[in-house]
Amino acid sequence: MRKEAMERRNEILDAADELFGQKGFDGTSTNDILEKVGIARGTLYYHFKSKEDIMDALIERYNTQILGSAKEIASNKNIPVHERIVRVVMALNISGGNGKEIIDHIHKPQNALMHQKIQKVIINGLPPILTEIIREGIEQGLFSTPYPYECMEMIVAYTNTVFDDDMVDLTDEERAARIPAFIFNVERLLGVESGSLMYMMKMFGNGGED
Amino acid sequence: MRKEAMERRNEILDAADELFGQKGFDGTSTNDILEKVGIARGTLYYHFKSKEDIMDALIERYNTQILGSAKEIASNKNIPVHERIVRVVMALNISGGNGKEIIDHIHKPQNALMHQKIQKVIINGLPPILTEIIREGIEQGLFSTPYPYECMEMIVAYTNTVFDDDMVDLTDEERAARIPAFIFNVERLLGVESGSLMYMMKMFGNGGED
DNA sequence: CCTAACTAGACCGACAGTCTGTCGATAAAA
DNA sequence: TTTTATCGACAGACTGTCGGTCTAGTTAGG
């Protein structure tokens, strides 16, 4: 019955993760979590100070998972710049083997608050990582912009809102139509010739969040 | 005591509007609303089927207020294109005399769900309006882009996320630094010469949401 | 024309059920 | 013995429901 604090904590987080995914944050009661983990009320509140505290811990976990592998790839200067951008972005969807599921279930309409918090992590965490790569690209004469950070911020804000979110309800065709337009716009922002970033299409390959 | 259904409905919405603004959606109990309006529980649920139903009605109201005046200005072809864009955007902040307050109190951290719903209205409602103006501008040779809609979508997504939201925590200086960068990026997206949209600075004038 | 019966819409408030967070007691480990 | 983890009863709050009430207006009958 008795476990190390960290172990219990993670059990609780695992249960919450799954339940929030199924029923949303508001739709999940602490009792649901209690039952799933097989502990008593007091135990839950021994490890977490509130229900929202559980969510925050969960987000902290996501944060690490999602941005961690992205950072790692971004810092590998052996990979050519273009390739590295693609890999960083694609890492977001599958990082830790379950990034995609994370992103999937965050998009449940019930999870407004969690969703917002994750978005915040991404919009603040991803642009710095990408900007570093872009700067390298600028040095190499691949890109040209006086505002690499703000460029990345704009791009991330857009993909977060339009591609990742259910903010804009896109049919498959609408979605497909957005992609070349998006790439065209990115090309302009980065000051490169039209068509030269078409290789980025592959980032939107299957299902293609981000 | 007895009122027309519509009048009561509006009284309830007015109270909810103010209370949600002060304490957030979750932080406001139906009892708070009851008390403020001076009605009984049953009356509230006679007019609205749930608490969330109240929020949805509130958003419908915002929707009309915020996008209504924007549309009106956008369709006035007597105003030159550049000027009209500025006016449309500025209308968002003050429409109906209280658009600004709406936007202000939606940004309270408690109001994630309401915030999300409003964002959805804007990201879906504003780009079509702006795109029409941009198309006119393209015909007049002022702008040049094959993807006016997606441009506007990107711009709106960005301002919503970075300028309007508390997604990115900006100091005043950071905020000020973002503005020229933003304008530069918009210039690139719209295919105009660098510096030619600097007049848009004024949209960010005082406090400057959007 | 007047009044009694009726109707439907607005309103009331007690109540059931649920949910979160607390607390003192308890057991196990260190 | 002290610390760490666990338990479960409980207080307090909140949402949505339901049977019943009140009133304005309408219809019917005298």
Tab-separated table of C-alpha atoms (C1' of nucleotides) in Angstrom:
chain	number	residue	atom	x	y	z
A	1	MET	CA	0.000	0.000	0.000
A	2	ARG	CA	2.640	2.441	1.092
A	3	LYS	CA	4.779	3.994	-1.623
A	4	GLU	CA	7.523	6.532	-2.065
A	5	ALA	CA	6.119	10.031	-2.471
A	6	MET	CA	7.437	10.406	-5.999
A	7	GLU	CA	6.018	7.105	-7.081
A	8	ARG	CA	2.564	7.962	-5.768
A	9	ARG	CA	2.762	11.380	-7.283
A	10	ASN	CA	3.412	9.863	-10.649
A	11	GLU	CA	0.642	7.328	-10.251
A	12	ILE	CA	-1.737	10.150	-9.555
A	13	LEU	CA	-0.452	12.122	-12.491
A	14	ASP	CA	-0.789	9.113	-14.785
A	15	ALA	CA	-4.378	8.600	-13.726
A	16	ALA	CA	-5.202	12.283	-14.033
A	17	ASP	CA	-3.556	12.382	-17.432
A	18	GLU	CA	-5.781	9.660	-18.763
A	19	LEU	CA	-8.957	10.907	-17.112
A	20	PHE	CA	-8.493	14.521	-18.137
A	21	GLY	CA	-7.933	13.236	-21.628
A	22	GLN	CA	-11.158	11.294	-21.612
A	23	LYS	CA	-13.475	13.620	-19.761
A	24	GLY	CA	-11.718	16.931	-19.530
A	25	PHE	CA	-10.518	18.742	-16.445
A	26	ASP	CA	-13.895	19.946	-15.234
A	27	GLY	CA	-15.525	16.675	-16.163
A	28	THR	CA	-13.109	14.697	-14.030
A	29	SER	CA	-13.801	14.673	-10.311
A	30	THR	CA	-11.137	14.102	-7.733
A	31	ASN	CA	-13.139	11.007	-6.814
A	32	ASP	CA	-12.537	9.626	-10.287
A	33	ILE	CA	-8.836	10.019	-9.731
A	34	LEU	CA	-8.995	8.557	-6.224
A	35	GLU	CA	-10.809	5.524	-7.502
A	36	LYS	CA	-8.512	4.996	-10.435
A	37	VAL	CA	-5.382	5.156	-8.329
A	38	GLY	CA	-7.014	3.294	-5.451
A	39	ILE	CA	-6.210	5.753	-2.712
A	40	ALA	CA	-8.199	7.830	-0.254
A	41	ARG	CA	-9.063	11.481	-0.460
A	42	GLY	CA	-6.531	12.498	2.114
A	43	THR	CA	-3.736	10.848	0.222
A	44	LEU	CA	-4.440	12.842	-2.881
A	45	TYR	CA	-4.360	16.054	-0.933
A	46	TYR	CA	-1.247	14.962	0.852
A	47	HIS	CA	0.583	14.897	-2.471
A	48	PHE	CA	-1.147	17.775	-4.234
A	49	LYS	CA	-2.562	20.888	-2.727
A	50	SER	CA	-5.480	21.176	-5.118
A	51	LYS	CA	-6.969	19.773	-8.264
A	52	GLU	CA	-5.492	22.589	-10.286
A	53	ASP	CA	-2.139	21.789	-8.747
A	54	ILE	CA	-2.416	18.371	-10.373
A	55	MET	CA	-3.008	19.984	-13.715
A	56	ASP	CA	-0.051	22.277	-13.286
A	57	ALA	CA	2.191	19.352	-12.477
A	58	LEU	CA	0.869	17.573	-15.535
A	59	ILE	CA	1.674	20.559	-17.677
A	60	GLU	CA	5.132	20.758	-16.213
A	61	ARG	CA	5.576	17.184	-17.343
A	62	TYR	CA	4.338	17.947	-20.842
A	63	ASN	CA	6.544	20.987	-20.922
A	64	THR	CA	9.601	18.870	-20.289
A	65	GLN	CA	8.569	16.180	-22.709
A	66	ILE	CA	7.556	18.461	-25.530
A	67	LEU	CA	10.301	21.022	-25.365
A	68	GLY	CA	13.033	18.728	-24.120
A	69	SER	CA	13.595	16.726	-27.246
A	70	ALA	CA	13.068	19.808	-29.381
A	71	LYS	CA	15.890	21.530	-27.547
A	72	GLU	CA	18.141	18.567	-27.918
A	73	ILE	CA	17.716	18.386	-31.661
A	74	ALA	CA	18.010	22.126	-32.045
A	75	SER	CA	21.405	22.161	-30.415
A	76	ASN	CA	22.869	19.507	-32.673
A	77	LYS	CA	24.848	21.660	-35.055
A	78	ASN	CA	25.850	18.719	-37.182
A	79	ILE	CA	22.433	18.557	-38.757
A	80	PRO	CA	21.985	21.069	-41.581
A	81	VAL	CA	19.754	23.992	-40.713
A	82	HIS	CA	16.854	23.142	-43.008
A	83	GLU	CA	16.771	19.554	-41.890
A	84	ARG	CA	17.027	20.543	-38.280
A	85	ILE	CA	14.001	22.797	-38.427
A	86	VAL	CA	11.920	19.988	-39.812
A	87	ARG	CA	13.138	17.605	-37.164
A	88	VAL	CA	12.501	20.012	-34.317
A	89	VAL	CA	8.969	20.622	-35.440
A	90	MET	CA	8.290	16.977	-36.025
A	91	ALA	CA	9.697	16.145	-32.603
A	92	LEU	CA	6.877	18.163	-31.092
A	93	ASN	CA	4.345	15.726	-32.428
A	94	ILE	CA	5.924	12.527	-31.265
A	95	SER	CA	8.324	13.465	-28.500
A	96	GLY	CA	8.664	10.862	-25.811
A	97	GLY	CA	6.578	8.550	-27.926
A	98	ASN	CA	3.346	10.187	-26.825
A	99	GLY	CA	3.553	13.872	-27.631
A	100	LYS	CA	0.931	13.337	-30.268
A	101	GLU	CA	-1.518	11.882	-27.794
A	102	ILE	CA	-0.856	14.703	-25.417
A	103	ILE	CA	-1.632	17.221	-28.081
A	104	ASP	CA	-4.624	15.216	-29.186
A	105	HIS	CA	-6.359	15.121	-25.896
A	106	ILE	CA	-5.520	18.624	-24.955
A	107	HIS	CA	-7.675	19.680	-27.827
A	108	LYS	CA	-10.801	18.283	-26.305
A	109	PRO	CA	-13.151	21.224	-25.978
A	110	GLN	CA	-13.551	20.632	-22.248
A	111	ASN	CA	-9.952	21.368	-21.521
A	112	ALA	CA	-9.891	25.096	-22.109
A	113	LEU	CA	-7.712	25.924	-19.164
A	114	MET	CA	-5.197	23.155	-19.677
A	115	HIS	CA	-5.118	23.916	-23.344
A	116	GLN	CA	-4.399	27.539	-22.657
A	117	LYS	CA	-1.597	26.665	-20.291
A	118	ILE	CA	0.050	24.348	-22.774
A	119	GLN	CA	-0.255	26.935	-25.497
A	120	LYS	CA	1.515	29.319	-23.204
A	121	VAL	CA	4.372	26.898	-22.738
A	122	ILE	CA	4.700	26.484	-26.477
A	123	ILE	CA	4.394	30.103	-27.503
A	124	ASN	CA	7.032	31.039	-24.966
A	125	GLY	CA	9.264	28.012	-25.255
A	126	LEU	CA	9.410	27.199	-28.922
A	127	PRO	CA	10.341	30.504	-30.571
A	128	PRO	CA	13.635	30.818	-28.670
A	129	ILE	CA	14.620	27.341	-29.803
A	130	LEU	CA	13.721	27.974	-33.421
A	131	THR	CA	15.233	31.423	-33.433
A	132	GLU	CA	18.628	29.984	-32.631
A	133	ILE	CA	18.453	27.805	-35.705
A	134	ILE	CA	17.237	30.649	-37.861
A	135	ARG	CA	20.150	32.798	-36.758
A	136	GLU	CA	22.490	30.116	-37.899
A	137	GLY	CA	20.609	30.049	-41.185
A	138	ILE	CA	21.003	33.783	-41.503
A	139	GLU	CA	24.763	33.545	-40.954
A	140	GLN	CA	24.876	30.925	-43.661
A	141	GLY	CA	22.942	33.195	-45.973
A	142	LEU	CA	19.940	30.872	-46.044
A	143	PHE	CA	17.481	33.301	-44.525
A	144	SER	CA	17.235	37.011	-44.283
A	145	THR	CA	15.266	38.866	-41.681
A	146	PRO	CA	16.085	41.552	-39.150
A	147	TYR	CA	13.531	40.076	-36.740
A	148	PRO	CA	14.057	36.340	-36.522
A	149	TYR	CA	12.471	36.024	-33.093
A	150	GLU	CA	9.295	37.828	-33.971
A	151	CYS	CA	9.095	35.822	-37.173
A	152	MET	CA	9.189	32.587	-35.254
A	153	GLU	CA	6.731	33.900	-32.758
A	154	MET	CA	4.320	34.745	-35.500
A	155	ILE	CA	4.707	31.381	-37.133
A	156	VAL	CA	4.256	29.494	-33.906
A	157	ALA	CA	1.263	31.615	-32.936
A	158	TYR	CA	-0.310	30.867	-36.278
A	159	THR	CA	0.230	27.131	-36.308
A	160	ASN	CA	-0.898	26.913	-32.712
A	161	THR	CA	-4.082	28.751	-33.487
A	162	VAL	CA	-5.013	27.495	-36.909
A	163	PHE	CA	-3.438	24.080	-37.291
A	164	ASP	CA	-3.259	22.867	-33.726
A	165	ASP	CA	-6.393	24.299	-32.300
A	166	ASP	CA	-10.039	23.824	-32.836
A	167	MET	CA	-10.218	27.584	-33.033
A	168	VAL	CA	-10.685	27.382	-36.756
A	169	ASP	CA	-12.754	24.483	-37.952
A	170	LEU	CA	-11.052	23.249	-41.077
A	171	THR	CA	-12.267	20.577	-43.436
A	172	ASP	CA	-9.531	18.402	-44.854
A	173	GLU	CA	-9.541	20.412	-48.058
A	174	GLU	CA	-9.402	23.735	-46.280
A	175	ARG	CA	-6.568	22.429	-44.217
A	176	ALA	CA	-4.709	21.234	-47.275
A	177	ALA	CA	-5.250	24.603	-48.914
A	178	ARG	CA	-3.810	26.410	-45.916
A	179	ILE	CA	-0.495	24.607	-46.121
A	180	PRO	CA	1.000	26.040	-49.326
A	181	ALA	CA	-0.297	29.455	-48.316
A	182	PHE	CA	1.380	29.072	-44.949
A	183	ILE	CA	4.664	28.054	-46.530
A	184	PHE	CA	4.488	30.942	-48.933
A	185	ASN	CA	3.986	33.326	-46.037
A	186	VAL	CA	6.857	31.816	-44.121
A	187	GLU	CA	9.064	32.248	-47.149
A	188	ARG	CA	8.219	35.909	-47.255
A	189	LEU	CA	8.804	36.332	-43.554
A	190	LEU	CA	12.194	34.669	-43.766
A	191	GLY	CA	13.098	36.566	-46.880
A	192	VAL	CA	13.722	33.595	-49.129
A	193	GLU	CA	12.709	32.875	-52.675
A	194	SER	CA	9.225	31.612	-53.299
A	195	GLY	CA	9.170	27.842	-53.412
A	196	SER	CA	12.399	27.292	-51.573
A	197	LEU	CA	10.729	26.093	-48.392
A	198	MET	CA	8.337	23.695	-50.033
A	199	TYR	CA	10.277	20.895	-48.437
A	200	MET	CA	8.481	21.848	-45.254
A	201	MET	CA	5.331	20.269	-46.605
A	202	LYS	CA	6.453	17.038	-45.065
A	203	MET	CA	5.994	18.480	-41.588
A	204	PHE	CA	2.289	18.425	-42.207
A	205	GLY	CA	2.364	14.882	-43.480
A	206	ASN	CA	0.176	12.543	-41.480
A	207	GLY	CA	-2.537	14.100	-39.379
A	208	GLY	CA	0.058	16.778	-39.068
A	209	GLU	CA	-0.274	18.902	-35.987
A	210	ASP	CA	2.046	21.868	-35.904
B	1	MET	CA	-41.239	42.410	-9.863
B	2	ARG	CA	-42.561	40.756	-12.942
B	3	LYS	CA	-40.817	41.558	-16.216
B	4	GLU	CA	-40.847	40.661	-19.864
B	5	ALA	CA	-38.693	37.636	-20.575
B	6	MET	CA	-36.273	39.582	-22.747
B	7	GLU	CA	-35.829	42.285	-20.179
B	8	ARG	CA	-35.051	39.780	-17.454
B	9	ARG	CA	-32.704	37.912	-19.718
B	10	ASN	CA	-30.769	41.078	-20.321
B	11	GLU	CA	-30.705	41.961	-16.653
B	12	ILE	CA	-29.204	38.573	-15.955
B	13	LEU	CA	-26.692	38.965	-18.742
B	14	ASP	CA	-25.695	42.405	-17.488
B	15	ALA	CA	-25.094	41.077	-14.005
B	16	ALA	CA	-23.213	38.050	-15.268
B	17	ASP	CA	-21.126	40.260	-17.519
B	18	GLU	CA	-19.961	42.359	-14.622
B	19	LEU	CA	-19.448	39.469	-12.224
B	20	PHE	CA	-17.559	37.301	-14.684
B	21	GLY	CA	-15.416	40.316	-15.340
B	22	GLN	CA	-14.639	40.775	-11.692
B	23	LYS	CA	-14.300	37.225	-10.495
B	24	GLY	CA	-14.150	35.057	-13.573
B	25	PHE	CA	-16.586	32.441	-14.754
B	26	ASP	CA	-15.598	29.743	-12.306
B	27	GLY	CA	-15.250	32.258	-9.515
B	28	THR	CA	-18.777	33.521	-9.970
B	29	SER	CA	-21.521	31.374	-8.473
B	30	THR	CA	-25.053	31.384	-9.751
B	31	ASN	CA	-25.939	32.686	-6.308
B	32	ASP	CA	-23.851	35.766	-6.971
B	33	ILE	CA	-25.872	36.400	-10.080
B	34	LEU	CA	-29.166	35.707	-8.326
B	35	GLU	CA	-28.313	38.152	-5.613
B	36	LYS	CA	-27.159	40.849	-7.959
B	37	VAL	CA	-30.259	40.662	-10.109
B	38	GLY	CA	-32.506	40.117	-7.112
B	39	ILE	CA	-34.279	37.032	-8.345
B	40	ALA	CA	-34.668	33.468	-7.157
B	41	ARG	CA	-32.855	30.399	-8.315
B	42	GLY	CA	-35.743	29.070	-10.315
B	43	THR	CA	-36.038	32.286	-12.263
B	44	LEU	CA	-32.491	32.083	-13.455
B	45	TYR	CA	-33.019	28.562	-14.684
B	46	TYR	CA	-36.282	29.548	-16.239
B	47	HIS	CA	-34.428	31.918	-18.528
B	48	PHE	CA	-31.211	29.978	-19.018
B	49	LYS	CA	-30.714	26.268	-19.053
B	50	SER	CA	-27.314	26.337	-17.369
B	51	LYS	CA	-24.540	28.582	-16.202
B	52	GLU	CA	-22.587	27.912	-19.366
B	53	ASP	CA	-25.673	28.856	-21.334
B	54	ILE	CA	-25.379	32.297	-19.785
B	55	MET	CA	-21.813	32.580	-20.934
B	56	ASP	CA	-22.725	31.538	-24.445
B	57	ALA	CA	-25.415	34.183	-24.599
B	58	LEU	CA	-22.912	36.717	-23.345
B	59	ILE	CA	-20.464	35.771	-26.043
B	60	GLU	CA	-23.144	36.046	-28.669
B	61	ARG	CA	-23.643	39.594	-27.482
B	62	TYR	CA	-19.922	40.370	-27.652
B	63	ASN	CA	-19.755	38.810	-31.050
B	64	THR	CA	-22.375	41.201	-32.362
B	65	GLN	CA	-20.836	44.204	-30.671
B	66	ILE	CA	-17.262	43.527	-31.633
B	67	LEU	CA	-17.675	42.428	-35.200
B	68	GLY	CA	-20.716	44.559	-35.981
B	69	SER	CA	-19.050	47.923	-36.124
B	70	ALA	CA	-15.967	46.438	-37.749
B	71	LYS	CA	-18.112	45.153	-40.581
B	72	GLU	CA	-19.848	48.453	-40.980
B	73	ILE	CA	-16.614	50.370	-41.362
B	74	ALA	CA	-15.118	47.761	-43.636
B	75	SER	CA	-17.948	48.084	-46.108
B	76	ASN	CA	-17.644	51.851	-46.423
B	77	LYS	CA	-15.791	52.104	-49.700
B	78	ASN	CA	-15.510	55.847	-49.475
B	79	ILE	CA	-12.764	55.593	-46.920
B	80	PRO	CA	-9.345	54.926	-48.461
B	81	VAL	CA	-8.053	51.422	-47.946
B	82	HIS	CA	-5.183	52.250	-45.608
B	83	GLU	CA	-7.337	54.444	-43.447
B	84	ARG	CA	-10.095	51.869	-43.376
B	85	ILE	CA	-7.839	49.136	-42.069
B	86	VAL	CA	-6.759	51.310	-39.208
B	87	ARG	CA	-10.325	52.230	-38.389
B	88	VAL	CA	-11.558	48.652	-38.484
B	89	VAL	CA	-8.857	47.526	-36.126
B	90	MET	CA	-9.373	50.440	-33.810
B	91	ALA	CA	-13.115	49.808	-33.812
B	92	LEU	CA	-12.408	46.456	-32.183
B	93	ASN	CA	-11.051	48.193	-29.138
B	94	ILE	CA	-13.842	50.635	-28.550
B	95	SER	CA	-16.860	49.318	-30.405
B	96	GLY	CA	-20.143	50.126	-28.754
B	97	GLY	CA	-18.257	52.256	-26.273
B	98	ASN	CA	-17.256	49.230	-24.233
B	99	GLY	CA	-15.424	46.835	-26.502
B	100	LYS	CA	-12.285	47.731	-24.652
B	101	GLU	CA	-13.726	46.737	-21.323
B	102	ILE	CA	-14.979	43.510	-22.790
B	103	ILE	CA	-11.539	42.673	-24.047
B	104	ASP	CA	-10.000	43.785	-20.798
B	105	HIS	CA	-11.967	41.576	-18.556
B	106	ILE	CA	-11.886	38.609	-20.838
B	107	HIS	CA	-8.179	38.530	-20.256
B	108	LYS	CA	-8.538	37.765	-16.602
B	109	PRO	CA	-6.743	34.474	-16.072
B	110	GLN	CA	-9.851	32.884	-14.606
B	111	ASN	CA	-11.794	33.197	-17.803
B	112	ALA	CA	-10.033	30.601	-19.912
B	113	LEU	CA	-13.143	29.168	-21.453
B	114	MET	CA	-14.802	32.463	-22.223
B	115	HIS	CA	-11.556	33.786	-23.528
B	116	GLN	CA	-11.177	30.828	-25.819
B	117	LYS	CA	-14.686	31.252	-27.136
B	118	ILE	CA	-14.168	34.916	-27.880
B	119	GLN	CA	-10.866	34.208	-29.573
B	120	LYS	CA	-12.696	31.779	-31.758
B	121	VAL	CA	-15.183	34.421	-32.775
B	122	ILE	CA	-12.373	36.793	-33.656
B	123	ILE	CA	-10.110	34.397	-35.503
B	124	ASN	CA	-13.050	33.282	-37.600
B	125	GLY	CA	-14.853	36.567	-37.941
B	126	LEU	CA	-12.158	39.156	-38.450
B	127	PRO	CA	-10.041	37.763	-41.300
B	128	PRO	CA	-12.948	37.700	-43.787
B	129	ILE	CA	-13.660	41.333	-43.036
B	130	LEU	CA	-10.053	42.403	-43.401
B	131	THR	CA	-9.483	40.258	-46.459
B	132	GLU	CA	-12.146	42.157	-48.347
B	133	ILE	CA	-10.284	45.380	-47.741
B	134	ILE	CA	-6.968	43.851	-48.668
B	135	ARG	CA	-8.411	42.617	-51.955
B	136	GLU	CA	-9.439	46.150	-52.749
B	137	GLY	CA	-5.925	47.227	-51.893
B	138	ILE	CA	-4.505	44.613	-54.213
B	139	GLU	CA	-6.698	45.832	-57.070
B	140	GLN	CA	-5.434	49.331	-56.421
B	141	GLY	CA	-1.875	48.079	-56.484
B	142	LEU	CA	-1.305	48.869	-52.827
B	143	PHE	CA	-0.633	45.314	-51.701
B	144	SER	CA	0.584	42.202	-53.376
B	145	THR	CA	-0.059	38.730	-52.123
B	146	PRO	CA	-1.570	35.610	-53.638
B	147	TYR	CA	-2.960	34.619	-50.247
B	148	PRO	CA	-4.694	37.609	-48.695
B	149	TYR	CA	-6.940	35.517	-46.460
B	150	GLU	CA	-4.181	33.446	-44.963
B	151	CYS	CA	-2.144	36.603	-44.451
B	152	MET	CA	-4.909	38.162	-42.448
B	153	GLU	CA	-5.444	34.966	-40.541
B	154	MET	CA	-1.812	34.914	-39.597
B	155	ILE	CA	-1.813	38.508	-38.531
B	156	VAL	CA	-4.957	38.144	-36.474
B	157	ALA	CA	-3.702	34.937	-34.877
B	158	TYR	CA	-0.504	36.701	-33.928
B	159	THR	CA	-2.021	39.828	-32.470
B	160	ASN	CA	-4.583	37.734	-30.617
B	161	THR	CA	-1.889	35.594	-29.109
B	162	VAL	CA	0.901	38.024	-28.439
B	163	PHE	CA	-0.666	41.441	-28.065
B	164	ASP	CA	-4.139	40.618	-26.829
B	165	ASP	CA	-3.430	37.677	-24.670
B	166	ASP	CA	-1.536	37.057	-21.536
B	167	MET	CA	-0.004	34.125	-23.370
B	168	VAL	CA	3.209	36.042	-23.691
B	169	ASP	CA	4.088	38.213	-20.740
B	170	LEU	CA	5.521	41.380	-22.169
B	171	THR	CA	7.055	44.252	-20.316
B	172	ASP	CA	6.261	47.642	-21.750
B	173	GLU	CA	9.618	47.741	-23.487
B	174	GLU	CA	9.251	44.282	-24.941
B	175	ARG	CA	5.855	45.215	-26.136
B	176	ALA	CA	7.134	48.385	-27.728
B	177	ALA	CA	9.916	46.428	-29.388
B	178	ARG	CA	7.440	43.961	-30.860
B	179	ILE	CA	5.519	46.619	-32.710
B	180	PRO	CA	8.019	47.681	-35.390
B	181	ALA	CA	8.947	44.043	-35.854
B	182	PHE	CA	5.304	43.199	-36.300
B	183	ILE	CA	4.804	45.953	-38.830
B	184	PHE	CA	7.894	44.879	-40.708
B	185	ASN	CA	6.550	41.351	-40.895
B	186	VAL	CA	3.164	42.533	-42.066
B	187	GLU	CA	4.870	44.539	-44.787
B	188	ARG	CA	6.609	41.441	-46.001
B	189	LEU	CA	3.435	39.398	-45.887
B	190	LEU	CA	1.538	41.990	-47.876
B	191	GLY	CA	4.395	42.454	-50.302
B	192	VAL	CA	4.934	46.161	-49.757
B	193	GLU	CA	8.046	48.195	-49.323
B	194	SER	CA	9.654	48.289	-45.936
B	195	GLY	CA	8.445	51.266	-43.966
B	196	SER	CA	5.297	51.882	-45.940
B	197	LEU	CA	2.996	50.590	-43.230
B	198	MET	CA	4.555	52.474	-40.384
B	199	TYR	CA	1.394	54.520	-40.192
B	200	MET	CA	-0.120	51.484	-38.510
B	201	MET	CA	1.832	52.321	-35.378
B	202	LYS	CA	-1.080	54.434	-34.296
B	203	MET	CA	-3.231	51.358	-33.891
B	204	PHE	CA	-1.109	50.416	-30.936
B	205	GLY	CA	-1.337	53.846	-29.427
B	206	ASN	CA	-2.725	53.859	-25.895
B	207	GLY	CA	-2.628	50.610	-24.007
B	208	GLY	CA	-3.228	49.301	-27.448
B	209	GLU	CA	-4.891	45.916	-27.579
B	210	ASP	CA	-5.051	44.281	-30.991
C	1	DC	C1'	-70.869	45.751	-19.170
C	2	DC	C1'	-69.104	43.247	-15.390
C	3	DT	C1'	-67.223	39.512	-13.188
C	4	DA	C1'	-65.780	34.780	-12.637
C	5	DA	C1'	-63.013	31.076	-14.504
C	6	DC	C1'	-59.207	29.919	-16.908
C	7	DT	C1'	-54.500	30.004	-19.085
C	8	DA	C1'	-49.828	30.694	-19.688
C	9	DG	C1'	-45.835	32.865	-18.607
C	10	DA	C1'	-42.787	34.507	-14.936
C	11	DC	C1'	-41.256	33.467	-10.562
C	12	DC	C1'	-40.102	31.252	-6.068
C	13	DG	C1'	-37.269	28.545	-2.710
C	14	DA	C1'	-36.528	24.072	-0.707
C	15	DC	C1'	-33.916	20.249	-1.880
C	16	DA	C1'	-31.104	16.437	-3.881
C	17	DG	C1'	-26.861	15.322	-5.384
C	18	DT	C1'	-22.143	16.286	-6.262
C	19	DC	C1'	-17.804	18.067	-5.543
C	20	DT	C1'	-13.607	20.052	-3.286
C	21	DG	C1'	-10.569	20.632	0.342
C	22	DT	C1'	-9.692	19.821	5.598
C	23	DC	C1'	-8.494	17.467	9.686
C	24	DG	C1'	-7.611	14.331	13.314
C	25	DA	C1'	-6.573	9.633	13.694
C	26	DT	C1'	-3.658	5.788	12.313
C	27	DA	C1'	-0.087	2.841	10.571
C	28	DA	C1'	4.461	2.048	8.948
C	29	DA	C1'	9.144	3.228	8.357
C	30	DA	C1'	13.383	5.400	9.809
D	1	DT	C1'	10.272	8.697	18.728
D	2	DT	C1'	9.815	11.320	14.867
D	3	DT	C1'	8.653	11.498	10.231
D	4	DT	C1'	6.167	10.056	6.291
D	5	DA	C1'	2.279	8.228	4.048
D	6	DT	C1'	-2.444	6.953	4.349
D	7	DC	C1'	-7.229	6.941	5.615
D	8	DG	C1'	-12.185	8.406	5.611
D	9	DA	C1'	-15.594	11.268	7.825
D	10	DC	C1'	-17.070	15.752	7.264
D	11	DA	C1'	-17.982	20.768	6.429
D	12	DG	C1'	-19.165	23.930	3.154
D	13	DA	C1'	-20.362	25.330	-1.376
D	14	DC	C1'	-22.383	24.959	-5.639
D	15	DT	C1'	-25.476	23.566	-9.580
D	16	DG	C1'	-29.619	22.229	-11.498
D	17	DT	C1'	-34.543	20.445	-10.549
D	18	DC	C1'	-39.204	20.449	-9.295
D	19	DG	C1'	-43.652	21.280	-7.462
D	20	DG	C1'	-46.073	25.025	-6.478
D	21	DT	C1'	-47.427	30.204	-6.544
D	22	DC	C1'	-48.619	34.598	-8.376
D	23	DT	C1'	-50.280	37.697	-11.786
D	24	DA	C1'	-51.789	39.716	-16.266
D	25	DG	C1'	-54.548	38.959	-19.694
D	26	DT	C1'	-58.348	36.518	-22.018
D	27	DT	C1'	-62.471	34.246	-22.484
D	28	DA	C1'	-67.133	33.112	-21.258
D	29	DG	C1'	-71.345	33.737	-18.885
D	30	DG	C1'	-74.645	36.456	-16.570
